[in-house]
Coordinates of C-alpha atoms in Angstrom, one line a residue:
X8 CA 19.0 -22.8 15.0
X9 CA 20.9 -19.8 16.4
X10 CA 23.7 -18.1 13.7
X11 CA 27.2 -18.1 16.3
X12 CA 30.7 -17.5 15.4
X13 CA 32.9 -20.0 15.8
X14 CA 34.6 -19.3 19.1
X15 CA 38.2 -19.3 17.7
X16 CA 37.6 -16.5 15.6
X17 CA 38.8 -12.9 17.3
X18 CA 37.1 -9.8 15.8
X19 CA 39.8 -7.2 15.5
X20 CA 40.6 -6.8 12.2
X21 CA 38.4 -3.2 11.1
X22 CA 40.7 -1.2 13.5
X23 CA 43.7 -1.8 11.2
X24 CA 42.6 -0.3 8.0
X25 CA 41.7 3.0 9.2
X26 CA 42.8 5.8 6.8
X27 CA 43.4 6.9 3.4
X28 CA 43.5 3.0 2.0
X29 CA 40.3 2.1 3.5
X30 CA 38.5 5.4 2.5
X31 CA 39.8 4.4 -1.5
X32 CA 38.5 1.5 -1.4
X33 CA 35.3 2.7 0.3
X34 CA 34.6 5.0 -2.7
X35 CA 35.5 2.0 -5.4
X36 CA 33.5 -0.5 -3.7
X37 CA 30.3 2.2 -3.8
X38 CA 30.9 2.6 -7.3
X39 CA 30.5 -1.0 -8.0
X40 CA 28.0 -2.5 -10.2
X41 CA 25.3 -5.3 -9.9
X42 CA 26.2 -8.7 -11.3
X43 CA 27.2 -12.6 -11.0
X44 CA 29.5 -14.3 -12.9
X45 CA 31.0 -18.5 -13.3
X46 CA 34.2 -18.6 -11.7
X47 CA 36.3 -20.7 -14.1
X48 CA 40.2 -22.4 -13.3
X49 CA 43.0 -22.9 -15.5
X50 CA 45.9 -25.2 -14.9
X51 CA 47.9 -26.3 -18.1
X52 CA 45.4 -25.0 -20.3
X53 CA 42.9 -27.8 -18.7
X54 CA 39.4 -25.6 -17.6
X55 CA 37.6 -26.3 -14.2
X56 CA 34.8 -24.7 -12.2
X57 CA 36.3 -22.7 -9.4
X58 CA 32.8 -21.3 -7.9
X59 CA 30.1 -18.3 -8.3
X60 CA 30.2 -15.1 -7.3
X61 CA 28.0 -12.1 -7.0
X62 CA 28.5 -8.6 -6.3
X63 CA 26.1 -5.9 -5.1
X64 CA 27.5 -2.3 -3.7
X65 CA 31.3 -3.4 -2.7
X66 CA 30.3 -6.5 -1.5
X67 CA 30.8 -10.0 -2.9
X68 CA 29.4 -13.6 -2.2
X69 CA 31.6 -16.4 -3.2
X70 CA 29.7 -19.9 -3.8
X71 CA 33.3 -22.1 -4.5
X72 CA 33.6 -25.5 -5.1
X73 CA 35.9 -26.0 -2.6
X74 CA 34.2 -25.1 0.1
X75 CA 30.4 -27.0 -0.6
X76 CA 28.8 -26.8 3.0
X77 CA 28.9 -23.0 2.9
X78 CA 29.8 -19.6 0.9
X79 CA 32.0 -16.3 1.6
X80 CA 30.6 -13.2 2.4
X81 CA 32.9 -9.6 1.9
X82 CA 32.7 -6.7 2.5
X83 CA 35.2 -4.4 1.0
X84 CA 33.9 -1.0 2.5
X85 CA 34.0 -2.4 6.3
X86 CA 36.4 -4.6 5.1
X87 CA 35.4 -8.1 6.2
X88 CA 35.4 -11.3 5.3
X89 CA 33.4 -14.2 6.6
X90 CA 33.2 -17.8 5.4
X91 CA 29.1 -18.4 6.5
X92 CA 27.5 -22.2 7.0
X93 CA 24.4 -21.5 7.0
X94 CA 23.4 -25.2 8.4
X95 CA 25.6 -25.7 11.3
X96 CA 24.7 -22.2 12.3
X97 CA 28.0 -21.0 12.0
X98 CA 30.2 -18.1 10.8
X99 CA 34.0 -17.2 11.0
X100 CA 36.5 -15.1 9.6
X101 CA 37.6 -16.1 6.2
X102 CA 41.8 -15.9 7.0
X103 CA 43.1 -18.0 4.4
X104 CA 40.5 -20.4 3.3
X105 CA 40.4 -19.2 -0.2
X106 CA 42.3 -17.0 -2.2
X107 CA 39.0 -16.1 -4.4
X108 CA 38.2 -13.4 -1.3
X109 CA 41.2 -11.6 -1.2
X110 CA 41.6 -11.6 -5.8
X111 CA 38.0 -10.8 -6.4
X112 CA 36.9 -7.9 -4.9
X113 CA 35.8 -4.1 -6.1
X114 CA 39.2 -2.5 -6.8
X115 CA 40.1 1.0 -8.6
X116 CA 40.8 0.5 -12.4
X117 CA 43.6 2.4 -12.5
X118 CA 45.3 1.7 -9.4
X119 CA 43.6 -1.4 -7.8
X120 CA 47.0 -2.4 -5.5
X121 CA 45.5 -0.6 -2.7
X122 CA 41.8 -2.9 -2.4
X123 CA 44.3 -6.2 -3.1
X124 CA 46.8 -5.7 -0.2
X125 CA 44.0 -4.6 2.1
X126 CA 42.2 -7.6 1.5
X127 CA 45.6 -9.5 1.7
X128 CA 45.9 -8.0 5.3
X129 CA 42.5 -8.9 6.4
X130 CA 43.7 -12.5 5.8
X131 CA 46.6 -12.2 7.7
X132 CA 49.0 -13.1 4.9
X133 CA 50.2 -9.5 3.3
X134 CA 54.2 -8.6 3.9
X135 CA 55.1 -5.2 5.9
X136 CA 55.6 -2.4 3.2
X137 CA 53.1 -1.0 0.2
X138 CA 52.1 -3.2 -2.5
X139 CA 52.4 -1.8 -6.0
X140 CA 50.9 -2.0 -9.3
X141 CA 52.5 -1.6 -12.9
X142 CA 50.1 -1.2 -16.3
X143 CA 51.4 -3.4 -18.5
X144 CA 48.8 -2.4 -21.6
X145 CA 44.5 -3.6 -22.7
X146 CA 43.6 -6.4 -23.5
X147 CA 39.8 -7.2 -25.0
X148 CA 38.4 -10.4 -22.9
X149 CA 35.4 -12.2 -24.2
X150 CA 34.4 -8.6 -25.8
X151 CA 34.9 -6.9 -22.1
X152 CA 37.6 -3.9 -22.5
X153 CA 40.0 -5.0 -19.3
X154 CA 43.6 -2.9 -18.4
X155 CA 46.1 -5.1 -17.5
X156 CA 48.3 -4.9 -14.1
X157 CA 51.1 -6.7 -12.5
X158 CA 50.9 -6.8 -9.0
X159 CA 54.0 -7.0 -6.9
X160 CA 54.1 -7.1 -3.0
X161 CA 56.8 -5.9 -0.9
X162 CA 58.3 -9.3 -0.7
X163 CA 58.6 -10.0 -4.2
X164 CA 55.2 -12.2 -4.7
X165 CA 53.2 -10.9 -7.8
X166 CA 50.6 -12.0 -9.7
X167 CA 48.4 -10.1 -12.8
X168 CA 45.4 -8.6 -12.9
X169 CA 42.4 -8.1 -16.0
X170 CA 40.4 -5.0 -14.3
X171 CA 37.2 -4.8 -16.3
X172 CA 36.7 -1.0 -16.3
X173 CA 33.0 -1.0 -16.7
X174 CA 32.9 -2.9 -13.6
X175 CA 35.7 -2.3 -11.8
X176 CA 36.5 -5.5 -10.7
X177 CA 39.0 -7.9 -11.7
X178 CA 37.9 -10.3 -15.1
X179 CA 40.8 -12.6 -15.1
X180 CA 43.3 -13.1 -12.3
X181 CA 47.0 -15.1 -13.1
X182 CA 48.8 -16.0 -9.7
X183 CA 52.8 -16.2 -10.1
X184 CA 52.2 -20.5 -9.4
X185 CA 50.4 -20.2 -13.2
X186 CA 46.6 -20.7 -12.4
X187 CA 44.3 -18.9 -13.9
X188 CA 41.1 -17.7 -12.5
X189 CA 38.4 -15.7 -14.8
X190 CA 34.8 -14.7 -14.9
X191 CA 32.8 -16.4 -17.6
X192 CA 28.8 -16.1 -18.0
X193 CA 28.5 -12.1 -16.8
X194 CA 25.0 -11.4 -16.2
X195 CA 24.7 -7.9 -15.4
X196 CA 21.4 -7.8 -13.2
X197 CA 20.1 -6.6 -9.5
X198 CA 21.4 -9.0 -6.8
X199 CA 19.1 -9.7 -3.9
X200 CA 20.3 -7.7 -0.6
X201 CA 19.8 -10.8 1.3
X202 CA 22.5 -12.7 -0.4
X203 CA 24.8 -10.5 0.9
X204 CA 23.7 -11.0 4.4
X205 CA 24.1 -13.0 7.1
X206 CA 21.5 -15.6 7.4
X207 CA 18.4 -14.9 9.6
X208 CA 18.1 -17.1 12.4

């Protein structure tokens, strides 16, 4: 069966992150390192799995339980995002089908606003004006040093941010509704390239 994209989906999205944002989180994403990780939910204190991911090079592949007939695909250096089922032959953009894609991506550890708010715009749901992020101190997760950020939009939404240093990526995300999202089970090991691709055929 022949891969398509889903017919409703436009392809114009890389043209509006030209610049200085897109080159940062070019350079993060390149930095990145090799690993997978349980994605892990928490609603009044009451645990559930949220999904897998892997990362290899800046790009990530989300496996969430939400979404069972296919997985996400991004790219933060292009940036893209593509929600792929693999047995319907189909891909399309990833918009707002999950927030996972636009939380968990490579992101600077010291200023990772910028990668957030370009993947918010990507799926079409970031407010006009710059994003910005405030240390608010370290915290040790799980034995994993992390530095701690709140991140506010221009139109007041925030939510906070665990950056695991070592990684650069975010350990533990808390969205202003109270869920919780973390990485549990880190296994720091090569990814396969093809994971991260789109399906042959």
């Amino acid at each position: 069966m022949r891969l398509r994209k889903a017919p409703w989906c436009v392809l114009v999205v890389a043209a509006l992150f030209a610049g200085a944002g897109l080159a940062a989180s070019s350079a993060v994403a390149a930095q990145a390192q090799q690993f997978s990780a349980d994605i892990i939910t928490r609603h009044d204190d009451v645990p559930a799995p949220a999904g897998r991911l892997s990362v290899l090079d800046g790009k990530v592949r989300i496996e969430a339980t939400e979404h069972q007939d296919g997985f996400f695909l991004v790219d933060t250096m292009k940036p893209s995002a593509y929600f792929m089922r693999p047995g319907a032959g189909l891909y399309m953009e990833a918009r707002q089908s999950s927030r996972l894609t636009r939380l968990f991506v490579p992101v600077a550890p010291d200023a990772p606003c910028r990668q957030w708010q370009a993947m918010a715009r990507l799926a079409g749901v970031a407010s006009e004006g710059e994003w910005r992020c405030e240390r608010t101190g370290e915290e040790t997760i799980d034995g994993h040093s992390t530095a701690m950020f709140r991140a506010l939009s221009a139109d007041g939404q925030e939510f906070f941010g665990w950056i695991d240093r070592e990684r650069q990526f975010p350990l533990q995300i808390r969205t202003e509704d109270g869920v919780v999202f973390k990485l549990e089970r880190i296994k720091d090991e090569p990814q396969p390239e093809s994971s991260f691709e789109l399906p042959a055929g």
